[in-house]
Coordinates of N, CA and C in Angstrom, one line a residue:
X750 N 1.2 -20.3 -5.0 CA -0.2 -20.9 -5.1 C -1.2 -19.9 -4.8
X751 N -2.3 -19.9 -5.7 CA -3.4 -19.0 -5.5 C -4.5 -19.7 -4.8
X752 N -5.0 -19.1 -3.7 CA -6.0 -19.7 -2.9 C -7.3 -18.9 -3.0
X753 N -8.4 -19.5 -3.1 CA -9.7 -18.8 -3.1 C -10.3 -19.0 -1.8
X754 N -10.8 -17.9 -1.2 CA -11.4 -17.9 0.1 C -12.9 -18.1 0.0
X755 N -13.5 -18.9 1.0 CA -14.9 -19.0 1.1 C -15.5 -17.7 1.6
X756 N -16.8 -17.5 1.4 CA -17.5 -16.4 2.0 C -17.3 -16.3 3.5
X757 N -17.3 -17.4 4.2 CA -17.0 -17.4 5.6 C -15.6 -17.0 6.0
X758 N -14.7 -17.4 5.2 CA -13.3 -16.9 5.4 C -13.1 -15.4 5.1
X759 N -13.8 -14.9 4.1 CA -13.7 -13.5 3.9 C -14.3 -12.7 5.1
X760 N -15.4 -13.2 5.7 CA -15.9 -12.6 6.9 C -14.9 -12.6 8.0
X761 N -14.1 -13.7 8.1 CA -13.1 -13.9 9.1 C -12.0 -12.9 8.9
X762 N -11.8 -12.4 7.7 CA -10.7 -11.4 7.4 C -11.1 -10.0 7.8
X763 N -12.4 -9.7 8.0 CA -12.8 -8.4 8.3 C -12.2 -7.7 9.5
X764 N -12.0 -8.4 10.6 CA -11.3 -7.8 11.7 C -9.9 -7.3 11.4
X765 N -9.2 -8.1 10.6 CA -7.8 -7.6 10.2 C -7.9 -6.4 9.4
X766 N -8.9 -6.3 8.5 CA -9.1 -5.2 7.6 C -9.4 -3.9 8.5
X767 N -10.3 -4.1 9.4 CA -10.7 -3.0 10.3 C -9.6 -2.5 11.1
X768 N -8.8 -3.4 11.6 CA -7.6 -3.0 12.4 C -6.6 -2.3 11.6
X769 N -6.2 -2.8 10.5 CA -5.3 -2.1 9.6 C -5.8 -0.7 9.2
X770 N -7.1 -0.6 8.9 CA -7.6 0.7 8.6 C -7.5 1.7 9.8
X771 N -7.8 1.2 11.0 CA -7.7 2.0 12.2 C -6.3 2.5 12.5
X772 N -5.4 1.6 12.3 CA -4.0 2.1 12.5 C -3.6 3.2 11.5
X773 N -4.0 3.0 10.3 CA -3.6 4.1 9.3 C -4.4 5.4 9.6
X774 N -5.6 5.3 10.0 CA -6.3 6.5 10.4 C -5.6 7.2 11.6
X775 N -5.2 6.4 12.6 CA -4.5 7.0 13.8 C -3.2 7.6 13.4
X776 N -2.4 6.9 12.7 CA -1.0 7.4 12.4 C -1.1 8.6 11.4
X777 N -2.0 8.5 10.4 CA -2.1 9.7 9.5 C -2.6 10.9 10.2
X778 N -3.5 10.8 11.2 CA -3.9 11.9 12.0 C -2.8 12.4 12.9
X779 N -2.0 11.5 13.4 CA -0.9 11.9 14.3 C 0.3 12.6 13.5
X780 N 0.3 12.4 12.2 CA 1.4 13.0 11.4 C 1.3 14.5 11.3
X781 N 2.1 15.2 12.0 CA 2.0 16.6 12.1 C 3.4 17.2 12.1
X782 N 3.5 18.5 11.7 CA 4.9 19.1 11.7 C 5.5 18.9 13.1
X783 N 6.8 18.4 13.1 CA 7.5 18.2 14.3 C 7.4 16.8 14.8
X784 N 6.5 16.0 14.3 CA 6.4 14.6 14.8 C 7.5 13.7 14.1
X785 N 8.1 12.9 15.0 CA 9.2 12.0 14.5 C 8.6 10.7 13.9
X786 N 9.2 10.3 12.8 CA 8.7 9.0 12.2 C 8.8 7.9 13.1
X787 N 9.7 7.9 14.1 CA 9.8 6.8 15.1 C 8.6 6.9 16.0
X788 N 8.0 8.1 16.2 CA 6.8 8.2 17.0 C 5.6 7.5 16.4
X789 N 5.5 7.7 15.0 CA 4.5 7.0 14.3 C 4.6 5.5 14.4
X790 N 5.8 5.0 14.3 CA 6.1 3.6 14.4 C 5.7 3.1 15.8
X791 N 6.0 3.9 16.8 CA 5.7 3.5 18.2 C 4.2 3.4 18.4
X792 N 3.5 4.4 17.8 CA 2.0 4.4 17.9 C 1.4 3.1 17.3
X793 N 1.9 2.8 16.1 CA 1.4 1.6 15.4 C 1.8 0.3 16.2
X794 N 3.0 0.3 16.8 CA 3.4 -0.8 17.6 C 2.5 -1.0 18.8
X795 N 2.2 0.1 19.5 CA 1.3 0.0 20.7 C -0.1 -0.4 20.3
X796 N -0.6 0.0 19.2 CA -1.9 -0.5 18.7 C -1.9 -2.0 18.4
X797 N -0.8 -2.4 17.9 CA -0.6 -3.9 17.6 C -0.7 -4.6 19.0
X798 N 0.1 -4.1 19.9 CA 0.2 -4.8 21.2 C -1.2 -4.8 21.9
X799 N -1.9 -3.7 21.9 CA -3.2 -3.7 22.6 C -4.3 -4.6 21.9
X800 N -4.2 -4.7 20.6 CA -5.1 -5.5 19.9 C -4.8 -7.0 19.9
X801 N -3.6 -7.3 20.3 CA -3.2 -8.7 20.3 C -2.9 -9.2 18.8
X802 N -2.6 -8.2 18.0 CA -2.3 -8.5 16.6 C -0.8 -8.9 16.4
X803 N -0.5 -9.2 15.2 CA 0.9 -9.5 14.9 C 1.4 -8.6 13.7
X804 N 2.6 -8.1 13.8 CA 3.2 -7.3 12.8 C 3.6 -8.2 11.6
X805 N 3.4 -7.8 10.4 CA 3.8 -8.5 9.2 C 5.2 -8.0 8.8
X806 N 5.7 -6.9 9.4 CA 6.9 -6.2 8.9 C 8.1 -6.4 9.7
X807 N 7.9 -6.5 11.0 CA 9.1 -6.4 11.9 C 10.2 -7.5 11.6
X808 N 9.8 -8.7 11.3 CA 10.7 -9.8 11.0 C 10.8 -10.0 9.5
X809 N 10.2 -9.2 8.7 CA 10.1 -9.4 7.2 C 11.4 -9.2 6.6
X810 N 11.9 -10.2 5.8 CA 13.2 -10.1 5.2 C 13.2 -10.8 3.8
X811 N 12.6 -10.2 2.8 CA 12.6 -10.7 1.5 C 13.9 -10.5 0.8
X812 N 14.1 -11.0 -0.4 CA 15.4 -11.0 -1.1 C 15.8 -9.5 -1.4
X813 N 14.8 -8.6 -1.5 CA 15.2 -7.2 -1.9 C 15.5 -6.4 -0.6
X814 N 15.3 -6.9 0.6 CA 15.6 -6.2 1.8 C 17.0 -6.5 2.3
X815 N 17.7 -5.5 2.8 CA 19.1 -5.7 3.3 C 19.1 -6.5 4.6
X816 N 18.1 -6.4 5.3 CA 18.0 -7.1 6.6 C 16.5 -7.2 7.1
X817 N 16.2 -7.9 8.1 CA 14.8 -7.8 8.6 C 14.4 -6.3 8.8
X818 N 13.1 -6.0 8.5 CA 12.7 -4.6 8.4 C 12.8 -4.0 9.8
X819 N 12.5 -4.7 10.9 CA 12.7 -4.2 12.2 C 11.7 -3.1 12.8
X820 N 10.8 -2.7 11.9 CA 9.8 -1.7 12.4 C 8.4 -2.3 11.9
X821 N 7.3 -1.6 12.3 CA 6.0 -2.2 12.1 C 5.2 -1.4 11.0
X822 N 5.7 -0.3 10.6 CA 5.0 0.5 9.5 C 6.0 1.1 8.6
X823 N 5.6 1.3 7.3 CA 6.5 1.9 6.4 C 6.1 3.4 6.4
X824 N 7.1 4.3 6.5 CA 6.9 5.7 6.5 C 7.8 6.3 5.4
X825 N 7.2 6.6 4.2 CA 8.0 7.1 3.1 C 7.7 8.6 2.9
X826 N 8.8 9.4 2.9 CA 8.6 10.9 2.8 C 9.2 11.4 1.5
X827 N 8.3 12.3 0.9 CA 8.7 13.0 -0.3 C 9.2 12.2 -1.4
X828 N 10.5 12.1 -1.7 CA 11.0 11.4 -2.9 C 11.0 9.9 -2.6
X829 N 10.8 9.5 -1.3 CA 10.6 8.0 -1.0 C 9.1 7.7 -1.2
X830 N 8.9 6.5 -1.8 CA 7.5 6.2 -2.2 C 7.1 4.8 -1.6
X831 N 8.1 3.9 -1.4 CA 7.8 2.5 -0.9 C 8.8 2.1 0.1
X832 N 8.3 1.3 1.0 CA 9.2 0.6 2.0 C 10.0 1.5 2.9
X833 N 9.5 2.7 3.1 CA 10.2 3.7 3.9 C 10.5 3.2 5.3
X834 N 11.7 3.0 5.7 CA 12.1 2.5 7.0 C 12.0 3.7 8.0
X835 N 11.2 3.6 9.0 CA 11.1 4.7 10.0 C 12.5 4.9 10.6
X836 N 12.8 6.2 10.7 CA 14.1 6.6 11.3 C 13.9 8.0 12.0
X837 N 15.0 8.5 12.6 CA 15.0 9.7 13.4 C 14.8 10.9 12.4
X838 N 13.6 11.2 12.0 CA 13.3 12.3 11.2 C 12.0 13.0 11.6
X839 N 12.1 14.3 11.9 CA 10.9 15.0 12.3 C 10.2 15.6 11.0
X840 N 8.9 15.4 10.9 CA 8.2 15.9 9.7 C 8.2 17.4 9.6
X841 N 8.3 17.9 8.4 CA 8.4 19.3 8.2 C 7.1 19.8 7.4
X842 N 6.8 21.0 7.5 CA 5.7 21.6 6.8 C 5.8 21.3 5.3
X843 N 4.8 20.7 4.7 CA 4.7 20.4 3.3 C 5.2 19.1 2.9
X844 N 5.7 18.3 3.9 CA 6.2 16.9 3.6 C 5.0 16.1 3.0
X845 N 5.3 15.2 2.0 CA 4.4 14.3 1.5 C 4.7 12.9 2.1
X846 N 3.8 12.4 2.9 CA 4.1 11.2 3.7 C 3.2 10.1 3.2
X847 N 3.8 8.9 2.9 CA 3.0 7.7 2.6 C 3.2 6.7 3.7
X848 N 2.1 6.2 4.2 CA 2.1 5.2 5.3 C 1.6 3.9 4.7
X849 N 2.3 2.8 4.9 CA 1.9 1.5 4.4 C 2.0 0.5 5.6
X850 N 0.9 -0.2 5.9 CA 0.8 -1.0 7.1 C 0.1 -2.3 6.8
X851 N 0.6 -3.4 7.3 CA 0.0 -4.7 7.2 C 0.1 -5.4 8.6
X852 N -0.9 -6.2 8.9 CA -0.9 -6.9 10.2 C -1.8 -8.1 10.1
X853 N -1.5 -9.0 11.0 CA -2.3 -10.3 11.1 C -3.1 -10.2 12.3
X854 N -4.4 -10.5 12.2 CA -5.4 -10.6 13.3 C -6.1 -12.0 13.2
X855 N -5.9 -12.8 14.2 CA -6.5 -14.2 14.2 C -6.1 -15.0 13.0
X856 N -4.8 -14.8 12.6 CA -4.3 -15.6 11.5 C -4.6 -15.1 10.1
X857 N -5.3 -13.9 10.0 CA -5.6 -13.4 8.7 C -4.9 -12.0 8.5
X858 N -4.4 -11.8 7.3 CA -3.7 -10.5 7.1 C -4.5 -9.5 6.2
X859 N -4.3 -8.3 6.5 CA -4.8 -7.2 5.7 C -3.6 -6.2 5.5
X860 N -3.7 -5.5 4.3 CA -2.6 -4.6 3.9 C -3.2 -3.4 3.3
X861 N -2.7 -2.2 3.7 CA -3.3 -1.0 3.1 C -2.3 0.2 3.2
X862 N -2.5 1.2 2.4 CA -1.6 2.4 2.4 C -2.3 3.6 2.1
X863 N -1.8 4.7 2.6 CA -2.4 6.0 2.4 C -1.3 7.1 2.3
X864 N -1.5 8.1 1.5 CA -0.6 9.2 1.4 C -1.3 10.5 1.9
X865 N -0.6 11.3 2.6 CA -1.1 12.6 3.2 C 0.0 13.7 3.1
X866 N -0.5 14.9 3.1 CA 0.5 16.0 3.1 C 0.5 16.6 4.6
X867 N 1.6 16.8 5.1 CA 1.8 17.3 6.5 C 1.8 18.8 6.4
X868 N 0.9 19.5 7.1 CA 1.0 21.0 7.0 C 0.4 21.5 5.7
X869 N 1.2 22.5 5.2 CA 0.7 23.2 4.0 C 0.9 22.4 2.7
X870 N -0.2 22.1 2.0 CA 0.0 21.3 0.8 C 0.4 22.0 -0.4
X871 N 1.2 21.3 -1.3 CA 1.5 21.8 -2.6 C 0.4 21.2 -3.6
X872 N 0.0 22.1 -4.5 CA -1.0 21.6 -5.5 C -0.6 20.3 -6.2
X873 N 0.6 20.3 -6.6 CA 1.1 19.1 -7.3 C 1.1 17.8 -6.5
X874 N 1.3 18.0 -5.2 CA 1.3 16.8 -4.3 C -0.1 16.3 -4.1
X875 N -1.1 17.3 -3.9 CA -2.5 16.9 -3.7 C -3.0 16.2 -5.0
X876 N -2.6 16.7 -6.2 CA -3.0 16.1 -7.4 C -2.4 14.7 -7.5
X877 N -1.2 14.5 -7.1 CA -0.6 13.2 -7.2 C -1.3 12.2 -6.3
X878 N -1.6 12.6 -5.1 CA -2.3 11.7 -4.1 C -3.7 11.4 -4.7
X879 N -4.4 12.4 -5.2 CA -5.7 12.1 -5.7 C -5.6 11.2 -6.9
X880 N -4.6 11.2 -7.7 CA -4.4 10.3 -8.8 C -4.3 8.9 -8.4
X881 N -3.5 8.7 -7.3 CA -3.4 7.3 -6.8 C -4.7 6.8 -6.2
X882 N -5.4 7.7 -5.6 CA -6.7 7.3 -5.1 C -7.7 6.9 -6.2
X883 N -7.8 7.7 -7.2 CA -8.7 7.4 -8.3 C -8.2 6.2 -9.0
X884 N -6.9 6.0 -9.2 CA -6.4 4.7 -9.8 C -6.8 3.5 -8.9
X885 N -6.7 3.7 -7.6 CA -7.1 2.6 -6.7 C -8.6 2.3 -6.9
X886 N -9.5 3.3 -6.9 CA -10.9 3.1 -7.1 C -11.2 2.4 -8.5
X887 N -10.4 2.8 -9.5 CA -10.6 2.2 -10.8 C -10.2 0.7 -10.8
X888 N -9.1 0.4 -10.1 CA -8.6 -1.0 -10.0 C -9.6 -1.8 -9.2
X889 N -10.2 -1.3 -8.2 CA -11.2 -2.0 -7.4 C -12.4 -2.3 -8.2
X890 N -12.9 -1.3 -9.0 CA -14.1 -1.5 -9.8 C -13.9 -2.6 -10.8
X891 N -12.6 -2.8 -11.2 CA -12.4 -3.9 -12.2 C -12.2 -5.2 -11.6
X892 N -12.2 -5.3 -10.3 CA -12.0 -6.6 -9.6 C -13.3 -7.4 -9.5
X893 N -13.7 -7.9 -10.6 CA -15.0 -8.6 -10.7 C -14.8 -9.9 -11.5
X894 N -15.6 -10.9 -11.2 CA -15.6 -12.2 -11.9 C -15.9 -11.9 -13.4
X895 N -15.2 -12.6 -14.3 CA -15.3 -12.4 -15.7 C -14.1 -11.5 -16.2
X896 N -13.6 -10.7 -15.4 CA -12.4 -9.9 -15.7 C -11.1 -10.7 -15.4
X897 N -10.0 -10.1 -15.8 CA -8.7 -10.8 -15.5 C -7.8 -9.8 -14.8
X898 N -6.6 -10.3 -14.3 CA -5.7 -9.4 -13.6 C -5.3 -8.2 -14.5
X899 N -5.2 -8.4 -15.8 CA -4.8 -7.3 -16.7 C -5.8 -6.2 -16.8
X900 N -7.1 -6.5 -16.5 CA -8.1 -5.5 -16.4 C -7.9 -4.6 -15.3
X901 N -7.5 -5.1 -14.1 CA -7.2 -4.3 -13.0 C -6.0 -3.4 -13.3
X902 N -5.0 -4.0 -13.8 CA -3.7 -3.3 -14.2 C -4.0 -2.2 -15.2
X903 N -4.8 -2.5 -16.2 CA -5.1 -1.5 -17.2 C -5.9 -0.3 -16.6
X904 N -6.9 -0.6 -15.8 CA -7.7 0.4 -15.2 C -6.8 1.4 -14.4
X905 N -5.9 0.9 -13.6 CA -5.0 1.7 -12.9 C -4.1 2.6 -13.8
X906 N -3.6 1.9 -14.8 CA -2.7 2.6 -15.8 C -3.4 3.7 -16.5
X907 N -4.7 3.5 -16.9 CA -5.4 4.5 -17.6 C -5.5 5.8 -16.8
X908 N -5.7 5.7 -15.5 CA -5.8 6.9 -14.7 C -4.5 7.6 -14.6
X909 N -3.4 6.9 -14.5 CA -2.1 7.5 -14.4 C -1.7 8.1 -15.7
X910 N -1.9 7.4 -16.8 CA -1.5 8.0 -18.1 C -2.3 9.2 -18.5
X911 N -3.5 9.3 -18.0 CA -4.3 10.5 -18.3 C -3.7 11.7 -17.6
X912 N -3.0 11.5 -16.5 CA -2.3 12.6 -15.8 C -0.8 12.8 -16.3
X913 N -0.5 12.0 -17.3 CA 0.9 12.1 -17.9 C 2.0 11.5 -17.1
X914 N 1.6 10.5 -16.2 CA 2.5 9.8 -15.4 C 3.1 8.6 -16.0
X915 N 4.4 8.3 -15.8 CA 4.9 7.0 -16.2 C 4.8 6.0 -15.0
X916 N 4.9 4.7 -15.4 CA 4.5 3.7 -14.4 C 5.6 2.7 -14.2
X917 N 6.0 2.4 -13.0 CA 6.9 1.4 -12.6 C 6.1 0.1 -12.3
X918 N 6.6 -1.0 -12.9 CA 5.9 -2.3 -12.7 C 6.7 -3.3 -11.8
X919 N 7.8 -2.8 -11.2 CA 8.6 -3.7 -10.4 C 7.9 -4.1 -9.1
X920 N 7.1 -3.2 -8.6 CA 6.3 -3.4 -7.4 C 4.9 -3.1 -7.6
X921 N 4.0 -3.9 -7.1 CA 2.5 -3.6 -7.3 C 1.7 -4.4 -6.4
X922 N 0.5 -4.7 -6.8 CA -0.4 -5.4 -5.9 C -0.1 -6.9 -5.8
X923 N -0.8 -7.6 -4.9 CA -0.4 -9.0 -4.6 C -1.6 -9.7 -3.9
X924 N -1.5 -11.0 -3.9 CA -2.4 -11.8 -3.1 C -2.2 -11.6 -1.6
X925 N -3.3 -11.7 -0.8 CA -3.3 -11.5 0.7 C -4.1 -12.6 1.3
X926 N -3.7 -13.2 2.4 CA -4.5 -14.2 3.1 C -3.9 -14.5 4.4
X927 N -3.3 -15.7 4.5 CA -2.6 -16.1 5.8 C -1.2 -15.4 5.9
X928 N -0.7 -14.9 4.7 CA 0.6 -14.2 4.7 C 0.4 -12.9 4.0
X929 N 1.3 -12.0 4.1 CA 1.2 -10.6 3.5 C 1.3 -10.6 2.0
X930 N 2.3 -11.4 1.5 CA 2.5 -11.3 0.0 C 2.4 -12.7 -0.6
X931 N 1.5 -12.8 -1.5 CA 1.3 -14.1 -2.2 C 0.9 -13.8 -3.7
X932 N 0.7 -14.9 -4.4 CA 0.2 -14.7 -5.8 C -1.3 -14.4 -5.8
X933 N -1.7 -13.7 -6.8 CA -1.0 -13.2 -8.0 C -0.4 -11.8 -7.8
X934 N 0.6 -11.6 -8.6 CA 1.2 -10.2 -8.7 C 0.3 -9.4 -9.6
X935 N 0.0 -8.1 -9.2 CA -0.8 -7.2 -9.9 C -0.1 -6.0 -10.3
X936 N 0.6 -5.9 -11.5 CA 1.3 -4.7 -11.9 C 0.4 -3.6 -12.1
X937 N 0.9 -2.4 -12.0 CA 0.1 -1.2 -12.1 C 0.0 -0.7 -13.6
X938 N 0.4 -1.6 -14.5 CA 0.2 -1.4 -15.9 C 0.0 -2.8 -16.6
X939 N -0.9 -2.9 -17.5 CA -1.0 -4.2 -18.2 C -2.0 -4.1 -19.3
X940 N -2.3 -5.3 -19.9 CA -3.2 -5.4 -21.0 C -4.5 -6.0 -20.6
X941 N -5.6 -5.3 -21.0 CA -6.9 -5.9 -20.6 C -7.1 -7.2 -21.2
X942 N -7.9 -8.1 -20.5 CA -8.2 -9.4 -21.0 C -7.1 -10.4 -20.9
X943 N -6.0 -10.0 -20.2 CA -4.8 -10.9 -20.1 C -4.6 -11.3 -18.6
X944 N -3.9 -12.4 -18.4 CA -3.6 -12.8 -17.0 C -4.7 -13.7 -16.4
X945 N -4.5 -13.9 -15.1 CA -5.3 -14.8 -14.3 C -6.8 -14.3 -14.3
X946 N -7.7 -15.2 -14.6 CA -9.1 -14.9 -14.5 C -9.5 -14.6 -13.0
X947 N -10.3 -13.6 -12.8 CA -10.7 -13.2 -11.5 C -11.9 -14.1 -11.1
X948 N -11.8 -14.7 -9.9 CA -12.9 -15.6 -9.5 C -13.3 -15.2 -8.0
X949 N -14.6 -15.4 -7.7 CA -15.0 -15.1 -6.3 C -14.1 -15.9 -5.3
X950 N -13.7 -15.2 -4.3 CA -12.9 -15.7 -3.2 C -11.4 -15.3 -3.3
X951 N -11.1 -14.7 -4.5 CA -9.7 -14.1 -4.6 C -9.6 -12.9 -3.7
X952 N -8.6 -12.8 -2.9 CA -8.4 -11.6 -2.0 C -7.0 -11.1 -2.4
X953 N -7.0 -9.8 -2.7 CA -5.7 -9.2 -3.2 C -5.6 -7.8 -2.6
X954 N -4.3 -7.3 -2.5 CA -4.0 -5.9 -2.2 C -3.8 -5.2 -3.6
X955 N -4.6 -4.2 -3.8 CA -4.4 -3.4 -5.0 C -3.7 -2.1 -4.6
X956 N -2.6 -1.8 -5.3 CA -1.8 -0.7 -4.7 C -1.1 0.2 -5.8
X957 N -1.8 1.1 -6.4 CA -1.1 2.1 -7.3 C -0.2 3.0 -6.5
X958 N 1.0 3.2 -7.1 CA 1.9 4.2 -6.6 C 2.6 4.8 -7.7
X959 N 2.8 6.1 -7.7 CA 3.3 6.9 -8.8 C 4.3 7.9 -8.3
X960 N 5.2 8.3 -9.2 CA 6.2 9.4 -9.0 C 5.8 10.5 -9.9
X961 N 6.1 11.7 -9.5 CA 5.7 12.9 -10.3 C 6.3 13.0 -11.7
X962 N 7.6 12.6 -11.8 CA 8.3 12.9 -13.1 C 9.2 11.7 -13.6
X963 N 9.0 10.6 -13.0 CA 9.9 9.4 -13.4 C 9.2 8.1 -13.0
X964 N 9.6 7.0 -13.5 CA 9.2 5.7 -13.1 C 10.4 4.9 -12.5
X965 N 11.5 5.6 -12.4 CA 12.7 4.9 -12.0 C 13.0 5.1 -10.5
X966 N 13.4 4.1 -9.8 CA 13.7 4.2 -8.4 C 15.0 3.5 -8.0
X967 N 15.5 3.9 -6.8 CA 16.7 3.2 -6.3 C 16.5 3.0 -4.8
X968 N 17.3 2.1 -4.3 CA 17.3 1.8 -2.9 C 18.2 2.7 -2.0
X969 N 17.6 3.3 -1.0 CA 18.3 4.1 -0.1 C 19.4 3.3 0.6
X970 N 20.5 4.0 1.1 CA 21.5 3.2 1.9 C 21.0 2.4 3.1
X971 N 19.7 2.8 3.6 CA 19.2 2.0 4.7 C 18.8 0.6 4.3
X972 N 18.9 0.3 3.0 CA 18.6 -1.1 2.5 C 17.2 -1.4 2.2
X973 N 16.3 -0.4 2.5 CA 14.9 -0.6 2.3 C 14.1 0.4 1.5
X974 N 14.3 1.7 1.9 CA 13.5 2.8 1.4 C 13.8 2.9 -0.1
X975 N 12.7 3.0 -0.9 CA 12.8 3.2 -2.4 C 12.5 4.6 -2.7
X976 N 13.4 5.3 -3.4 CA 13.3 6.7 -3.8 C 13.3 6.9 -5.3
X977 N 12.8 8.0 -5.7 CA 12.8 8.3 -7.1 C 14.3 8.7 -7.5
X978 N 14.7 8.4 -8.7 CA 16.0 8.7 -9.2 C 16.2 10.2 -9.4
X979 N 15.2 11.0 -9.6 CA 15.3 12.4 -9.9 C 14.9 13.3 -8.8
X980 N 14.5 12.7 -7.6 CA 14.1 13.5 -6.5 C 12.7 13.9 -6.5
X981 N 11.9 13.5 -7.5 CA 10.5 13.9 -7.5 C 9.7 13.1 -6.5
X982 N 8.6 13.6 -6.1 CA 7.8 13.0 -5.0 C 6.9 11.9 -5.4
X983 N 6.6 11.0 -4.5 CA 5.8 9.9 -4.8 C 4.6 9.8 -3.9
X984 N 3.5 9.1 -4.3 CA 2.3 8.8 -3.5 C 1.9 7.4 -3.7
X985 N 1.1 6.9 -2.8 CA 0.8 5.4 -2.7 C -0.5 5.3 -2.0
X986 N -1.4 4.5 -2.7 CA -2.7 4.2 -2.1 C -2.9 2.7 -2.3
X987 N -3.5 2.0 -1.2 CA -3.7 0.6 -1.3 C -4.9 0.2 -0.4
X988 N -5.6 -0.9 -0.9 CA -6.6 -1.5 -0.1 C -6.5 -3.0 -0.3
X989 N -7.0 -3.8 0.7 CA -7.2 -5.2 0.6 C -8.6 -5.4 0.1
X990 N -8.8 -6.2 -1.0 CA -10.1 -6.3 -1.7 C -10.4 -7.8 -1.9
X991 N -11.6 -8.1 -1.6 CA -12.1 -9.5 -1.9 C -13.0 -9.5 -3.1
X992 N -12.7 -10.3 -4.1 CA -13.6 -10.5 -5.3 C -14.7 -11.4 -4.8
X993 N -16.0 -11.0 -5.2 CA -17.2 -11.8 -4.8 C -18.0 -12.0 -6.1
X994 N -19.1 -12.7 -5.9 CA -20.1 -12.9 -7.0 C -20.6 -11.5 -7.4
X995 N -20.7 -10.6 -6.5 CA -21.2 -9.3 -6.8 C -20.2 -8.2 -6.8
X996 N -20.4 -7.1 -6.0 CA -19.4 -6.0 -5.9 C -18.2 -6.5 -5.1
X997 N -17.0 -6.0 -5.4 CA -15.9 -6.3 -4.6 C -16.0 -5.7 -3.2
X998 N -15.4 -6.4 -2.2 CA -15.5 -5.9 -0.8 C -14.1 -5.3 -0.5
X999 N -14.1 -4.1 0.0 CA -12.9 -3.4 0.4 C -12.8 -3.7 1.9
X1000 N -11.9 -4.6 2.3 CA -11.8 -5.0 3.7 C -11.1 -4.0 4.5
X1001 N -10.3 -3.1 3.9 CA -9.5 -2.1 4.7 C -10.1 -0.7 4.5
X1002 N -11.4 -0.6 4.2 CA -12.1 0.7 4.1 C -12.0 1.5 5.3
X1003 N -11.5 2.7 5.2 CA -11.4 3.6 6.3 C -12.7 4.4 6.5
X1004 N -13.0 4.8 7.7 CA -14.2 5.6 8.0 C -14.3 6.9 7.3

């Protein structure tokens, strides 16, 4: 079921958005050569505890997950692009790290993701990250009344295709509110003018993610982490966005 939020409810969602943005800022800054992924998860966990927030991940067990996630942040490294399960791995110079985090504050959920390079960057990794960011900006710009879901999808795809990237549509954006994942699904490729009409009060997570040389993925033996089939690297950018009568509101905007 798709729910539209009142302006007052969107205001109530702002603390969750600020908190999620703050955790991503803190964990991305802490991501340095030699830092263990479990340390980043512990940092996010401690911030959740101090804020009195609730994790959306630790007990999360959808049909595609082998078991409850058991951690509070997704840490996807290099050829991993989504749902990276934190494990005993120390970051190396040049690693491409994607962090995806969702939490509930006062009963409202926000969801966001960021990709960064640890240490010395590769030009192709920087370009891939920037492409996901530009695609996210394009998707947000299309999140206006009078448009449809397909307009967001097409805006994202146009940026990716201009860079010669292929697009996986198995996982994409989604509704956000009292729970982390809801309707509508927002694929990262689509046809303009098609799909659900966008109305004020719709709150969604828009999340372009791309791989350098493929659109095919497989599930790691950990039962969660999604990796490229050819070993190429991936990047992921995401914001929680509210459709309004005017400009869209990015609830997870980072400073």
